[in-house]
Each structure stands twice: as structure tokens, then as C-alpha cells.
Backbone as a ProteinNet text record, in pm:
[ID]
protein_1_A
[PRIMARY]
MARFRFQFLLTALFSTISITAAEAQAGRFFLMGDGVLTVNGQKVPFRQGDGNYDPAGLKALNQIFKADWAQEEERMDLRFLEAMDYIQDQLRGRGYNLKSGYRSPRLNQSLRNKGKLAAQSSMHMEAAAGDLILLGVNSADVYEFVKGLDCCGIGYYHGRHFHFDTGPARYWDETSSKTEDKTPQENEKIILQPEFDRYRSGETMRMKFMRATNYPFGADAMVEVLKADDSKVAGHTSLTATGKECLIVQDRHQGRTLSAKLPELKPGSYVLRIHFCNRYDYAKMPESILTRPFEIAKDLR
[TERTIARY]
2094	1983.8	1983.7	2101.3	2111.5	2066.4	2107.3	2067.4	1916.3	1856.2	1711	1640.5	1688.7	1624.9	1634.2	1747.2	1764.5	1666.4	1654.4	1561.9	1418.1	1385.6	1250.8	1216.6	1308.7	1283.1	1277.2	1359.8	1359.6	1226.6	1177.3	1047.3	937	940.6	838.5	842	964	978.5	913.1	942	882.7	732.2	685.7	541.9	478.1	546.7	497	480.7	582.3	579.5	463.5	442.9	338.7	199.9	176.8	43.8	13.7	114.8	92	49.8	114.2	79.3	-61.8	-100.6	-233.9	-341.9	-311	-410.6	-404.8	-328.4	-303.4	-431.9	-538.4	-663.4	-773.8	-737.2	-837.8	-901.1	-829.1	-885.5	-819.8	-851.4	-813.8	-669.9	-605.8	-472.6	-370.8	-246	-138.4	-109.6	-124.6	-101.6	-234	-280.5	-407.7	-396.8	-455.8	-460.4	-594.9	-638.4	-762.9	-886.2	-867.3	-981.2	-1019.3	-931.4	-956.6	-833.1	-848.4	-738.4	-764	-659.2	-668.5	-583.7	-648.2	-579.2	-627.4	-531.3	-562.1	-661.1	-641	-722.4	-856.3	-890.3	-1019	-998.9	-1065.8	-1058.8	-1169.9	-1130.7	-1228.3	-1230.3	-1336.9	-1353.8	-1393.1	-1317.9	-1348.1	-1373.4	-1349.4	-1376	-1450.6	-1554.2	-1637.9	-1580.2	-1634.6	-1583.5	-1598.3	-1696.1	-1715.3	-1625.3	-1538.4	-1445.9	-1495.4	-1623.9	-1677.9	-1637.2	-1624.6	-1583.7	-1704.4	-1684.3	-1788.5	-1785	-1885.4	-1884.1	-1871.1	-1934.8	-1927.4	-1785.2	-1719.2	-1580.7	-1487	-1505.2	-1421.6	-1442.3	-1567.6	-1595.6	-1529.3	-1531.3	-1467.2	-1316.3	-1252.4	-1108.7	-1077.9	-1164	-1144.5	-1153.7	-1241.8	-1253.5	-1127.3	-1072.4	-949.6	-835	-826.6	-718.3	-747.2	-867	-909.1	-916.9	-960.4	-981.6	-1124	-1144.5	-1273.3	-1363.8	-1448	-1537.5	-1641	-1676.1	-1779.6	-1737	-1606.1	-1554.9	-1488.8	-1549.7	-1502.6	-1356.2	-1314.1	-1175.7	-1074.1	-1120.6	-1030.4	-1032	-1106	-1111.3	-979.6	-959.1	-837.8	-827.1	-708.4	-680.7	-692.2	-769.4	-789.9	-660.2	-574	-445.9	-366	-369.1	-296.2	-353.6	-484.8	-546.7	-518.4	-527	-498.7	-352.1	-260.9	-119.1	-89.7	-152	-137.9	-184.5	-298.5	-354.9	-259.4	-204.3	-110.4	10.8	68.8	186.7	151.6	37.4	-5.3	-16	-73.9	-92.7	39.1	119.3	243.6	342.2	348.9	443	378.1	252	178.2	176.3	155.2	142.2	7.6	2.4	-121.2	-211.4	-165.2	-240.6	-149.3	-202.1	-122.6	-162.7	-64.5	-88.6	-58.2	-152.8	-140.4	-101.7	6.8	50.2	-2.8	4.8	-39.4	-94.4	-215.9	-278.1	-296.9	-422.4	-451	-417.4	-359.9	-336.1	-390.7	-465.3	-505.4	-382.5	-383.3	-270.1	-239.5	-344.5	-323.4	-250.6	-292.8	-227.3	-83.6	-61.1	74.9	168.3	120.6	202.8	226.5	126.4	143	252.6	257.2	362.4	499.2	505.5	632.9	678.8	585.1	619.9	677	636.2	684.7	811.8	863.8	987.3	968.9	845.1	819	856.5	865.1	897.4	774.5	758.4	644.8	693.5	687	735.7	637.6	689.3	602.9	492.4	528.7	433	403.2	379.3	360.3	243.4	263	155.1	47.8	75.6	-28.5	-143.3	-111.4	-215.3	-297	-244	-313.6	-397.2	-406.9	-480.2	-423.3	-291.7	-225	-96.7	-97.2	23.1	-15.2	74.3	56.2	189.8	200.1	313.4	265	329.5	269.3	367.7	311.8	381	302.3	369.6	304.7	333.8	234.3	253	302.2	405.7	463.4	571.9	601.6	703.5	798	927	1026.2	1013	1011.3	995.4	1108.2	1226.8	1337.2	1306.3	1234.9	1198.2	1089.4	996.4	896.2	965.1	1060.1	1136.2	1202.9	1271.7	1341	1241.7	1131.7	1031.2	970.5	931.1	868.4	969.7	1094.8	1197.9	1204.8	1193.9	1200.9	1082.3	968.4	851.2	865.7	945.9	970.6	838.6	750.6	617.3	576.4	642.5	582.5	690.8	648.6	743.1	753.2	874.9	894.7	1005.9	976.2	1074.2	1088.9	1213.4	1240.1	1344.1	1308.9	1394.1	1459.7	1471	1536.5	1469.1	1338.5	1256.9	1151	1042.6	937	851.7	828	738.8	813.1	737.7	786.8	680.9	722.7	630.2	608.2	482.6	451	353	376.1	281.1	280.7	180.6	170.8	197.1	296.8	350.6	457.1	544.3	650.5	739.4	800	890.6	1014.7	1037.2	1152.2	1164.4	1279.8	1299.1	1399.7	1391.1	1476.7	1482.1	1577.7	1584.7	1603.6	1640.4	1649.1	1760.2	1856.4	1966.6	1936.8	1830.4	1805.4	1661.8	1582.9	1441.5	1421	1504.9	1498.9	1365	1293.8	1165.9	1182.1	1302.7	1325.2	1350.4	1364.3	1392.8	1275.2	1298.6	1192.3	1198.2	1286.9	1292.9	1164.3	1095.3	969.8	987.9	899.2	911.8	856.2	758.1	701.6	656.9	584.9	532.7	642.3	758.8	871.2	841.8	765.1	741.4	599	530.5	391.9	380.3	274.3	247.3	99.5	68	-70.2	-96.4	-193.7	-215.2	-349.3	-348.2	-474.5	-538.8	-671	-741.3	-706.7	-697.1	-671.3	-542.1	-504.4	-389.9	-434.5	-559.4	-609.9	-739.7	-749.6	-867.6	-910.2	-1032.9	-1081.6	-1055.2	-1036.8	-1015.8	-1136.5	-1111.4	-1218.8	-1287.4	-1243.2	-1305.7	-1265.9	-1350.7	-1318.4	-1226.5	-1117	-1018	-1031.5	-1056.2	-1049.9	-905.9	-863.1	-723.6	-714.8	-600.2	-582.1	-436	-414.9	-280.5	-248.8	-130.5	-82.7	50.6	85	210.7	221.3	107.6	107.9	120.9	213.4	235.3	187.7	160.5	123.1	8.1	-87.8	-199.5	-208.1	-261.2	-304.3	-186.2	-213.6	-117.6	-196.5	-131.9	-200.5	-149.6	-241.4	-207.4	-273.5	-199.4	-257.4	-378	-488.6	-608.1	-587	-508.6	-482.6	-365.4	-387.4	-289.4	-247.7	-119.2	-67.8	-76.4	-112.9	-108.7	9.5	105	226.4	233.5	292.7	322.4	433.1	415.5	510.8	646	650.1	776	866.3	808	892.5	859.2	764.2	726.2	668.5	625	561	418.1	376.5	241.6	138.6	45.1	-58	-193.9	-205.2	-331.8	-332.2	-446.5	-461.7	-595.8	-602.5	-726.7	-729.3	-843.6	-858	-903.6	-843.6	-879.4	-1006.3	-1051.5	-1167.5	-1248.8	-1377.8	-1466.6	-1507.4	-1440.6	-1478.8	-1422	-1328.3	-1266.9	-1145.5	-1112.1	-995.4	-867.4	-767.6	-642.5	-559.7	-570.8	-494.4	-592.9	-592.5	-680.4	-610.4	-669	-612.5	-669.3	-581.8	-621	-612.5	-727.5	-733.6	-701.7	-737.2	-722.1	-712.3	-695	-678.6	-799.9	-919.5	-1040.5	-1043.6	-1018.4	-1022.8	-914.9	-797.2	-686.5	-705	-801.4	-823.9	-953.5	-1015.4	-1142.8	-1140.4	-1033.1	-1017.8	-1058.5	-1093.7	-1124.6	-1097.6	-1079	-1056.2	-1097.5	-1157.9	-1197.5	-1079	-1037.3	-925.8	-966.8	-873.8	-904.9	-909.9	-950.4	-948.7	-803.3	-762.4	-623	-616.1	-509.2	-486.2	-439.8	-464.6	-415.3	-265.6	-221.3	-80.1	-61.9	61.3	96.6	119.1	62.4	66.9	95.9	132.5	142.6	79.4	38.9	-3.9	109.2	122.9	218	140.2	153.9	83.8	185	160.8	247.6	181.3	261.1	209.6	222.6	109.3	104.9	121.5	102.2	120.9	173	302.8	365.5	379.9	320	328.7	475.4	508.9	649.9	710	658.3	710.8	833	948.6	1070.8	1105.3	1064.2	1101.7	1000.8	890.1	786.4	830.4	813.9	858.2	772.5	826.8	752.5	648	676.8	582.4	610.5	512.3	528.7	461	501.6	439.8	364.3	251.5	184.1	257.1	218.2	264.7	202.3	266	208.4	72.8	-14.4	-142.3	-160.6	-250.1	-268	-407.1	-411.9	-537.8	-554.1	-653.3	-670.5	-790.2	-782.9	-891.5	-1013.9	-988.5	-1101.7	-1073.6	-1173.2	-1165.1	-1288.3	-1273.8	-1391.1	-1478.2
-1493.5	-1522.8	-1425	-1397.1	-1304.5	-1165.2	-1124.2	-991.7	-983.7	-1089.7	-1093.5	-1082.1	-1156.1	-1153.9	-1015.8	-948.8	-814.2	-717.4	-725.4	-637.8	-665.9	-793.9	-834.8	-774.4	-784.6	-733.2	-581.2	-516.5	-371.7	-321.5	-387.7	-351.8	-369.3	-480.8	-507.4	-403.7	-359.6	-262	-129.9	-79	47.2	35.4	-80.8	-104.3	-100.7	-159.1	-159.6	-18.6	64.9	201.4	279.1	268.7	347.2	302.7	171.8	123.5	150.3	134.6	163.3	307.8	400.1	541.7	566.4	500.6	520.4	466.4	361.4	298	346.5	453.4	495.2	519	567.4	593.2	496.7	387.6	303.8	201.2	150.3	41.5	23.1	-89.2	-115.9	-161.9	-208.8	-266.5	-193.5	-197.2	-133.9	-208.9	-340.2	-422.3	-482.2	-442.5	-491.6	-509.7	-619.3	-642.5	-602.2	-677.2	-641.2	-708.9	-784.6	-848.3	-982	-1038.4	-1169.5	-1256.5	-1369.3	-1463	-1591.2	-1643.8	-1773.1	-1872.7	-1973.7	-2074	-2212.6	-2300	-2437.9	-2440.7	-2348.3	-2344.5	-2276.7	-2231.9	-2165.5	-2013.5	-1943.1	-1796.7	-1743.6	-1680	-1644.6	-1493.8	-1422.6	-1282.4	-1278.7	-1203.9	-1200	-1058.9	-958.7	-819.8	-750.8	-677.2	-610.9	-474.8	-416.1	-288.5	-174.5	-185.4	-80.2	-97.6	-200.3	-223.5	-322.4	-359.8	-457.7	-598.8	-684.9	-822.2	-909.4	-1002.4	-1093.4	-1219.4	-1241.7	-1360	-1491.4	-1501.5	-1625.5	-1650.6	-1544.9	-1559.1	-1594.2	-1527.6	-1557.3	-1700.9	-1744.4	-1881.9	-1981.2	-1953	-2042.4	-2050	-1937	-1937.2	-2012	-1995.5	-2068.5	-2218.9	-2261	-2403.5	-2454.2	-2374.8	-2414	-2427.6	-2333.8	-2335	-2428	-2487.5	-2579.5	-2512.2	-2388.1	-2315	-2338.8	-2314.6	-2341.9	-2220	-2218.5	-2105	-2090.5	-2197.7	-2194	-2111.9	-2103	-2022.4	-1897.9	-1783.3	-1660.9	-1632.4	-1658.6	-1627.3	-1721.3	-1830.4	-1925.1	-1911.6	-1815.2	-1795.6	-1738.1	-1752.3	-1700.3	-1550.2	-1507.8	-1369.3	-1281.5	-1173.7	-1087.5	-1024.2	-983.9	-924.6	-1022	-1148.8	-1250.9	-1267	-1275.4	-1291	-1170	-1050.5	-929.9	-925.4	-964.2	-963.2	-1066.7	-1184.7	-1283.8	-1226.8	-1159.7	-1099.4	-994.3	-913.3	-808.8	-869.5	-972.5	-1036.5	-1100.6	-1166.4	-1228.7	-1124.7	-1009.1	-904.9	-837.4	-805.3	-733.6	-816.8	-944.8	-1031.6	-1099	-1064	-1115.4	-1268.9	-1326.5	-1471.5	-1518.1	-1640.6	-1695.6	-1754	-1751.1	-1808.8	-1894.9	-1938.7	-2015.7	-2162.5	-2246.8	-2384.3	-2391.7	-2442.6	-2447.1	-2586.7	-2594.9	-2721.7	-2736.8	-2630.4	-2635	-2498.5	-2496.4	-2371.2	-2366.1	-2360.1	-2353.7	-2487.4	-2476.5	-2595.1	-2568.1	-2660.7	-2651.3	-2674.4	-2626.5	-2655.2	-2804	-2886.4	-3032	-3084.6	-3040.8	-3085.5	-3037.2	-2913.6	-2859.6	-2940.2	-2976.6	-3056	-3195.7	-3250.3	-3381.4	-3379	-3271.8	-3258.7	-3246	-3171.9	-3157.7	-3292.8	-3369.4	-3500.4	-3593.5	-3568.7	-3649.9	-3594	-3485.5	-3426.9	-3336.2	-3292.9	-3205.6	-3061.5	-2978	-2837.6	-2763	-2758.5	-2690.2	-2625.5	-2493.1	-2420.1	-2431	-2418.1	-2423.4	-2318.1	-2198.8	-2087.4	-2051.8	-2154	-2136.9	-2044.1	-1956.8	-1870.3	-1948.7	-2072.4	-2157.5	-2174	-2182.6	-2197.6	-2070.1	-1958	-1830.4	-1801.7	-1898.8	-1880.8	-1763	-1748.8	-1635	-1679.6	-1801.7	-1853.4	-1957.9	-1976.5	-2081.3	-2125.4	-2252.5	-2303.9	-2311.9	-2236.3	-2203.4	-2213	-2222.5	-2197.1	-2087.4	-1984	-1882.6	-1916.5	-1963.9	-2013.5	-1903.4	-1937.6	-1842.5	-1755.3	-1770.8	-1689.1	-1780.1	-1760.7	-1838.8	-1810.9	-1915.6	-1897.3	-1814.4	-1821	-1738.5	-1590.2	-1557.5	-1418	-1371.8	-1461.1	-1427.6	-1398	-1481.5	-1465.8	-1328.3	-1289.8	-1161.5	-1045.4	-1059.9	-953.9	-929.5	-1036.4	-1020.7	-967.7	-1012.2	-956.1	-804.8	-757.8	-614.4	-536.7	-601.6	-534	-506.5	-588.7	-572.6	-565.5	-661	-657	-786.6	-897.1	-1027.6	-1132.1	-1257.4	-1367.3	-1442.8	-1473.6	-1547.9	-1650.3	-1775.1	-1882.6	-1953.6	-1977.1	-2040.6	-2149.1	-2270.2	-2385.9	-2439.4	-2352.2	-2385.2	-2503.2	-2509.2	-2604.6	-2527.7	-2592.8	-2526.1	-2436.3	-2478.4	-2405.1	-2299.4	-2203.2	-2106.8	-2094.4	-2051.5	-2022.4	-1871.8	-1830.5	-1688.5	-1670.1	-1568.4	-1536.5	-1387.8	-1342	-1200.2	-1178.5	-1250.5	-1223.5	-1114.7	-1103.6	-1002.4	-1018.8	-910.1	-912.9	-994.7	-1103.5	-1189.2	-1281.6	-1343.5	-1436.1	-1542.1	-1658	-1770	-1870	-1961.9	-2073.7	-2202	-2310.9	-2439.6	-2444.9	-2352.7	-2352.1	-2267.5	-2188.3	-2094	-2096.3	-2196.1	-2197.5	-2229.3	-2315.9	-2355	-2418.6	-2473.6	-2537.1	-2664.8	-2720	-2844.7	-2821.7	-2695.5	-2663.1	-2703.9	-2788.2	-2835.4	-2770	-2671.9	-2599.8	-2519.4	-2532.4	-2458.8	-2308.9	-2248	-2105.2	-2016.3	-2065	-1990.4	-1849.9	-1840.2	-1711.7	-1613	-1664.8	-1577.8	-1493	-1548.1	-1479.6	-1427.6	-1410.9	-1366.1	-1227.6	-1206.7	-1076.8	-1043.6	-915.1	-868	-803.6	-855.3	-815.9	-743.7	-615.3	-547.5	-612.4	-606.3	-667.5	-598.7	-463.7	-387.1	-306.7	-240.6	-148.9	-3.2	23.5	161.1	169	276.3	296.8	442.5	463.7	598.9	635.5	761.8	807.1	769.2	711.2	673.6	542.8	473.3	348.4	233.7	132.7	13.5	-78	-116.5	-203.7	-345	-440.9	-580.9	-628.7	-717.2	-763	-901.8	-965.7	-1100	-1123.1	-1200.3	-1248.5	-1362.8	-1359.4	-1465.5	-1518	-1639.4	-1705.6	-1725.3	-1733.5	-1767.9	-1919.6	-1963.9	-2107.6	-2157.1	-2064.3	-2104.2	-2019	-2084.2	-2017.4	-2075.4	-1994.1	-1855.1	-1759.3	-1633.2	-1525.6	-1397.1	-1300.9	-1176.2	-1059.8	-971.6	-851.6	-731.2	-620.6	-498.2	-459.3	-431.5	-390	-254.8	-167.7	-35.9	-46.4	-3.3	-15.4	124.1	142.5	270.6	280.4	399.1	428.5	521.8	477	553.3	600.7	717.1	761.2	670.9	623.4	527.7	590.4	721.1	783	820.8	855.1	897.5	827.8	733.9	654.5	737.6	859	939.7	889.5	892	846	944.6	893.6	977.5	954.8	851.2	821.6	683.1	643.2	511	451.3	320.6	249.9	129.2	63	-48.2	-173.6	-286	-414.9	-474.2	-420.1	-479	-370.6	-395.4	-300.1	-348.5	-449.5	-507.4	-430.7	-340	-265.7	-334.1	-453.3	-522.6	-463.6	-445.4	-389.1	-491.1	-617.9	-724	-823.3	-828.7	-920.7	-1055.6	-1159.7	-1294	-1361.6	-1386.8	-1453.7	-1603.6	-1665.2	-1804	-1904.6	-1871.3	-1970.3	-1902.4	-1984.9	-1937.3	-1856.5	-1904	-1833.8	-1692.3	-1676.7	-1543.9	-1454.2	-1509	-1429.4	-1384.3	-1446.2	-1412.7	-1334.5	-1289.3	-1217.6	-1090.3	-1014.7	-892.8	-770.7	-663.9	-538.8	-422.5	-304.5	-183.1	-63.6	34.7	156.7	253.4	291.8	384.7	523.6	597.6	735.9	824	946.9	1042.3	1076.3	1045.8	1063	1141.8	1219.3	1289.5	1189.7	1217.3	1128.2	1107.2	983.8	950.5	803.8	765.7	626.2	603.5	493.4	463.4	315	284.1	145.6	137.2	17.8	-6.9	-74.7	-40.2	-109.5	-170.3	-300.9	-371.5	-433.4	-417.5	-474.6	-600.3	-698.1	-821.4	-812	-826.2	-807.4	-938.7	-1049.2	-1178.5	-1275.8	-1302.2	-1394.5	-1534.1	-1555.9	-1684.7	-1725.9	-1848.5	-1889.6	-1901.3	-1821.4	-1824.4	-1732.5	-1791.4	-1712.5	-1634.9	-1685.6	-1621.9	-1517.6	-1507.5	-1415.1	-1271.1	-1185	-1045.3	-968.3	-859.6	-775.5	-691.9	-656.6	-578.5	-603.8	-572.8	-587.6	-470.3	-445.6	-346.1	-416.9	-358.9	-409.4	-361.2	-415.3	-357	-218.3	-126.6	7.8	4.1	93	113.5	262.6	294.4	433.5	483.1	604.3	675.2	755.9	720.2	779.4	874.3	975.2	1071.6	1010.9	929.9	874.7	728.8	647.7	506.4	467	362.9	309.5	233.7
-2857.6	-2765.4	-2648.4	-2592.7	-2479.6	-2520.7	-2644.4	-2692.8	-2709.4	-2764	-2781.6	-2648.1	-2549.1	-2417.8	-2354.6	-2370	-2316	-2382.3	-2516.3	-2586.5	-2545	-2526.7	-2483.9	-2349.8	-2253.3	-2119.5	-2119.1	-2201.8	-2209	-2263.5	-2369.9	-2426.1	-2323.3	-2250.5	-2148.5	-2037.4	-2001	-1893.6	-1931.6	-2053.8	-2095.7	-2111.6	-2156.6	-2166.3	-2029.5	-1930.4	-1792.8	-1739.9	-1761.3	-1709.4	-1768.2	-1899.8	-1964.7	-1922.1	-1914.2	-1879.2	-1732.7	-1645.6	-1503.9	-1484.4	-1554.8	-1543.1	-1592.2	-1701.8	-1758.3	-1666.8	-1589.8	-1505	-1360.5	-1334.8	-1197.6	-1118.9	-1184.7	-1115	-1158.2	-1222.2	-1286	-1194.5	-1097.3	-1019.6	-885.5	-823.8	-686.6	-667.9	-774.8	-760	-846.3	-802	-877.4	-1007.1	-1004.6	-1123.4	-1167.2	-1285	-1336.9	-1487.6	-1536.6	-1679.7	-1736.5	-1838.5	-1905.9	-1846.6	-1738.7	-1673.2	-1731.2	-1814.7	-1874.3	-1856.2	-1788	-1766.2	-1844.3	-1906.8	-1972.7	-1894.7	-1837.9	-1756.6	-1799.5	-1826.9	-1869.9	-1986	-2078.5	-2199.1	-2184.1	-2063.7	-2040.1	-2035.3	-2123.4	-2125.6	-2036.3	-1925.2	-1821.5	-1797.3	-1838.8	-1798	-1650.5	-1570.5	-1427.3	-1375.7	-1457.7	-1418.4	-1532.2	-1495.9	-1594.6	-1631.8	-1737	-1784.7	-1686.3	-1594.9	-1494.4	-1372.9	-1376.8	-1266.3	-1163.4	-1169.6	-1075.3	-1116.8	-1016.8	-1044.5	-1076.5	-1167.7	-1212.9	-1126.8	-1042.3	-954.7	-1031.3	-1147.2	-1224.9	-1272.9	-1318.1	-1362.6	-1249.4	-1135	-1019.1	-971.5	-971	-928.7	-1022.6	-1152.8	-1249.7	-1225.5	-1197.6	-1170.3	-1040.6	-940.9	-815.7	-837.5	-923.9	-954.6	-1024.5	-1115.3	-1184.8	-1086	-991.4	-893.3	-775.7	-773.1	-668.6	-531.7	-532	-407.2	-357.9	-229.4	-166.1	-178.8	-281.9	-306.4	-195.6	-130.6	-27.3	93.7	119.4	230.1	171.3	193	128.7	159	282.7	319.4	255.6	194.9	129.2	-23.6	-74.2	-218.5	-272.5	-401.6	-463.3	-439.8	-405.1	-371.6	-496.7	-487.1	-603	-651.3	-558.7	-598.6	-683.9	-646.3	-721.6	-861.7	-874.6	-1005.9	-1094.8	-1036.8	-1114.5	-1159.6	-1071.6	-1107.8	-1216.1	-1206.9	-1313.3	-1446.6	-1443.9	-1564.6	-1620.5	-1533.1	-1573.3	-1644	-1585.4	-1644.1	-1778.4	-1784.7	-1909.6	-2021.5	-1990	-2091.2	-2128.1	-2026.6	-2053.2	-2135.9	-2107.6	-2178.9	-2300.1	-2324.3	-2440.7	-2443.4	-2328.3	-2320	-2372.4	-2417.7	-2472.7	-2363.6	-2242.1	-2131.7	-2046.6	-1932.5	-1837	-1838.1	-1818.4	-1776.6	-1628	-1550.9	-1405	-1360	-1284.4	-1225.8	-1084.6	-1005.2	-866.1	-827.8	-771.3	-730.4	-580.1	-537.1	-394	-326.6	-207.1	-124.6	15.1	67.2	206.4	293.7	418.1	507.2	518	518	527.7	403.6	284.7	162.2	156.2	197.3	193.7	283.1	402.5	493.5	437.8	371.3	309.2	203.6	124.3	23.5	89.3	198.6	270.8	325.3	376.8	431.1	324.2	199.5	87.9	25.5	82.7	32.2	-87.5	-115.4	-228.6	-195.1	-300.1	-282	-231.6	-100.3	-38.2	91.5	96	213.1	328.8	451.1	570.2	563.7	522.7	516.5	371.3	291	147.4	115.6	17.8	-28.5	-103.9	-141.4	-199.1	-99.1	30	132.1	149.2	100.7	110.7	-13.4	-104.3	-230.4	-308.1	-300.8	-365	-433.7	-490	-555	-658	-753.5	-852.5	-909.1	-943.7	-1020.8	-1164.7	-1252.5	-1380.8	-1496.7	-1615.9	-1741.6	-1812.9	-1860.8	-1942.8	-2088.2	-2158.2	-2293.6	-2386.5	-2463.4	-2557.3	-2499.5	-2370.5	-2304.8	-2228.5	-2246.7	-2173.7	-2023.7	-1942.5	-1797.4	-1737.2	-1797	-1749	-1769	-1876.9	-1901.6	-1804.9	-1771.3	-1669.9	-1537.2	-1502.1	-1377.8	-1372	-1477.9	-1479.6	-1477.7	-1548.5	-1552.4	-1414.5	-1345.2	-1213.4	-1112.1	-1120.4	-1032.5	-1048	-1172.5	-1198.2	-1144.5	-1126.6	-1071.9	-922.6	-853	-708.7	-631.1	-664.2	-603.8	-536.8	-577.8	-553.9	-529.6	-519.2	-506.7	-638.9	-680.5	-805.1	-784.1	-814.2	-802.6	-935.1	-975.5	-1104.7	-1083.1	-1122.3	-1096.4	-1223.7	-1324.2	-1450.8	-1521.3	-1506.9	-1580.7	-1657.5	-1692.3	-1767.8	-1678.9	-1554.5	-1465.5	-1384.2	-1336.6	-1238.6	-1130.5	-1012.4	-902.7	-899.4	-883.2	-870.2	-755.9	-672.6	-565.8	-538.9	-465.4	-431.3	-282.4	-232.8	-100.5	-109.3	-10.5	-14.1	-136.6	-180.8	-295.3	-260.9	-335.7	-314	-434.7	-451.5	-562.6	-523	-589.3	-553	-667.6	-658.3	-751.9	-671.9	-741.4	-673	-568.6	-576	-479.5	-356.6	-360.4	-250.7	-200.7	-238.9	-200.4	-52.8	3.4	145.1	183.3	84.6	116.1	197.2	194.3	267.6	416.4	457.6	597.3	685.7	783.3	872.3	1010.4	1028.6	1154.9	1174	1287	1306.5	1286.9	1209.3	1178.6	1289.5	1362.8	1475.2	1434.6	1322.4	1272.7	1233.8	1205.6	1169.9	1045.9	952.1	824.1	810.7	921.1	918.6	854.6	775.1	715.2	735.5	726.3	727.4	592.1	518.1	379.4	364	324.4	291.9	169.6	161.5	49	-82.7	-81	-203	-189.4	-298.9	-299.2	-291.2	-331.1	-330.9	-251.6	-172.1	-87.4	-91.3	-50.4	-26.3	119.2	145.7	283	368	484.7	575.8	542.4	439.4	398.1	491.7	500.9	578.1	496.7	557	492.6	548.3	461.1	501.8	483.5	572.1	567.4	627.8	604.5	658	692.6	798.8	828	732.5	676.3	588.2	640.7	601.3	639.5	791.2	858.2	1000.3	1013.1	1094.6	1113	1248.4	1342.3	1478.3	1530.3	1592.6	1660.7	1801.2	1898.2	1884.2	1893.6	1865.6	1890.5	1912.6	1975.5	2008.1	1925.1	1886.7	1810.9	1875.1	1885.6	1939.5	1856.1	1921.8	1849.7	1782.1	1843.9	1786.4	1689.2	1566.5	1458.5	1412.9	1391	1344.2	1192.5	1144.7	1001.4	978.8	899.4	875.3	730.8	709.8	574.6	518.4	397.7	341.9	311.7	285.6	244.3	360.3	476.7	588.1	720.5	720.2	838.1	952	924.5	1027.8	1050.9	1177	1210.7	1157.1	1076.3	1017.1	1081.1	1162.5	1227.2	1286.5	1337.3	1396.8	1355	1361.4	1338.5	1430.6	1437.9	1530.8	1458.7	1495.4	1437	1497	1604.7	1672.2	1740	1750.2	1817	1955.2	2005.5	2133.9	2252.5	2227.6	2335.9	2395.7	2349.5	2401	2341.3	2425.9	2378	2301.8	2342.2	2277.1	2214.4	2082.3	2010.1	1997.2	2054.4	2043.8	1918.9	1825.2	1701.3	1727.6	1736.9	1781.3	1670.9	1547.8	1441.5	1305.4	1204.4	1067.1	1020.7	1049.5	1005.9	1060.7	1189.8	1249.9	1191.2	1168.6	1115.3	972.2	903	762.7	741.3	849.7	838.6	923.6	914.4	992.5	909.8	979.2	911.1	1005.5	946.5	1024.3	940	1002.6	932.2	930.4	811.3	798.4	847.4	906.8	944.3	819.9	838.2	726.8	695.2	572.7	531.2	401.8	386.9	261.1	154.9	27.8	-78.1	-66	-84	-71.8	-43.5	-15.9	8.5	157.5	210.3	352.9	376	499.2	544.3	682.7	722	859.1	934.6	1061.9	1149.1	1264.9	1276.8	1383.8	1478	1607.7	1711.1	1767.1	1799.3	1858.6	2010	2078	2222.8	2298.5	2232.6	2298.6	2194.2	2201.6	2105.7	2164.4	2279.4	2348.3	2357	2317	2324.2	2185.1	2089.9	1953.6	1946.8	1967.7	1980.4	1853.5	1737.5	1611.3	1563.5	1630.2	1585.6	1605.3	1504.4	1518.2	1617.8	1670	1762.9	1689.9	1565	1485.2	1337.8	1253.5	1109.6	1039.3	915.5	829.6	717.6	678.3	559.7	435.5	320.2	194.7	181.1	107.6	91.7	22.1	63.3	-4.2	-28	-116.4	-159.1	-123.5	-71.5	-58.9	-186.6	-266.5	-398.3	-400.4	-484.4	-493.8	-561.2	-666.1	-740.2	-776.1	-756	-788.1	-865.7	-947.7	-1016.5	-916.4
[MASK]
+++++++++++++++++++++++++++++++++++++++++++++++++++++++++++++++++++++++++++++++++++++++++++++++++++++++++++++++++++++++++++++++++++++++++++++++++++++++++++++++++++++++++++++++++++++++++++++++++++++++++++++++++++++++++++++++++++++++++++++++++++++++++++++++++++++++++++++++++++++++++++++++++++++++++++++

């Protein structure tokens, strides 16, 4: 059994490398499947052949995950759907069974109050997580495969289901999840997430704060653009056009509807660095954070 699992993961790894290289200029995300997700027995095309997303397909997936389609900022995260599709295709799964998808902050807190496995800053609240079974694939193999991608969050509790999200790269099991911790996080794990992984030079980037546990908080309106390989400053952009140096993020809605126009950049890999100008009395909140890397690409669909 161990030998079979090793061969399975090795095959998946080489398949990953070849397909990633072939799709390097194909779309907006680093991890993309064929644009068709099967969840709870429903086969849903959500991306068209020209690379554009199908609103009907996306709405159907949002209904399956119980996300709020009426509020655009609460819809299922595209990066998450694409990564799910990628994993389904790479591991040749027959589709997903979904146990838990989107959770409102109120529902997440209710689960915590009942002693359930729900983190304070759960990615379920960001519409970027699911507790899943990939049919036809051992959950332990999914766990090892996603760990190897070093892209996302994967939790495996040695049962049938696994947790998957497109937050920071990390992994855990039932002994290290720490979901029962009730110590206030005070924005300790806050992240800023660009909408896509690939952009054109000078394009407007939409982004959102995720894993924020406390409002309000302040963020410098001026954001640094750094080269991902050496952290040298390549330019600056602004989160707001109001002229204010410190943007006070009053609530969840505001924190999830941000945008900034990227400067003219050469093709390559970059990150944004944002400094917090007013952390109020949140002792655990970091002074600054980096986004996940994004790419300035020459050609996109």
C-alpha cells in the first residue's frame, strides 16, 4: 500500500509540472483545471473555452456552497474554485462531496460556541474553503498532494473528509489544528489577497482583506510593489483615491471591496507590501504584511 501511494504521488507530481508549464500563459491563475467542477453529483461548467467565466455556472456553484450570490464580495472565491478544479483533474477524482462550504461570520461563531472544528479566522467565512471528499481518491493522498503544491491550506483529520482552502500555504491534522483556541486573535492572521494570480502591467487589481477578526483598523493608502525574488521596491500603488494617507477599514464589506491600479511593471513575479497605520489596541496585529506572489504576464486570455 505504501509503495502504491508513493507511485501515485510521484505520477501526480510529474503530471502537475507538465500541465503547469503548458498553462503558464493560459489564464488568470497558477492552478487551473478544465473549467468543469463536479460537486454533490452536479457537473458544472464554470469557465468557457475563451477563458471567460460563465455566470450561470458560477451561480450554480455558489448555490451548492451556500454562498451569498446577491453580494458580490461574498461570492465563492475564483482562486478556490480553480484550485479545486485543478486538484480534481490532476488526481482524476470523480467529483467532490461537500460537507461544509461558505459560512457567514455568525454561523462560524455558532459552530465555535458548540465546540465544533471552526477557526476564529476560518477561510470558510472568506468563501474560499470547503470540507470535502474527492471521490475515487484517498483523502490521505489529497493531503499529501496539496502539501506538495505549497500553495494552500490543507487539513486532514484521518477520516473521510479533508479541509481545503486557498489561504496561506499550511497544513495540519487533528493534533495541530488549534481550532479550539478561544484567545482573541486581534487580526494576528490577517492577509491581503489579490483577486487573480496574473495581471497585465498597469491593470487595476481588485483585492480583499481576509482572516480579519477585528474592525476597524487602518492601512497605509500607499502600497509598495516588491520584486518577489529579491524584495526590491519596483513601484507603488494606492488603495484609495481620496488622498488620505491612512485608510480606515470600517467593516467587512469595505475590507473586501478594495482596488488599486498597478504601476507599469516589467514581466515577472511581484508581491505587495502593505503597512498598517492604525492598529488600535490590537496587540497581535502585524505592522505589515505581504500578499501572495502575483505575475505580470505578457499575454493573457
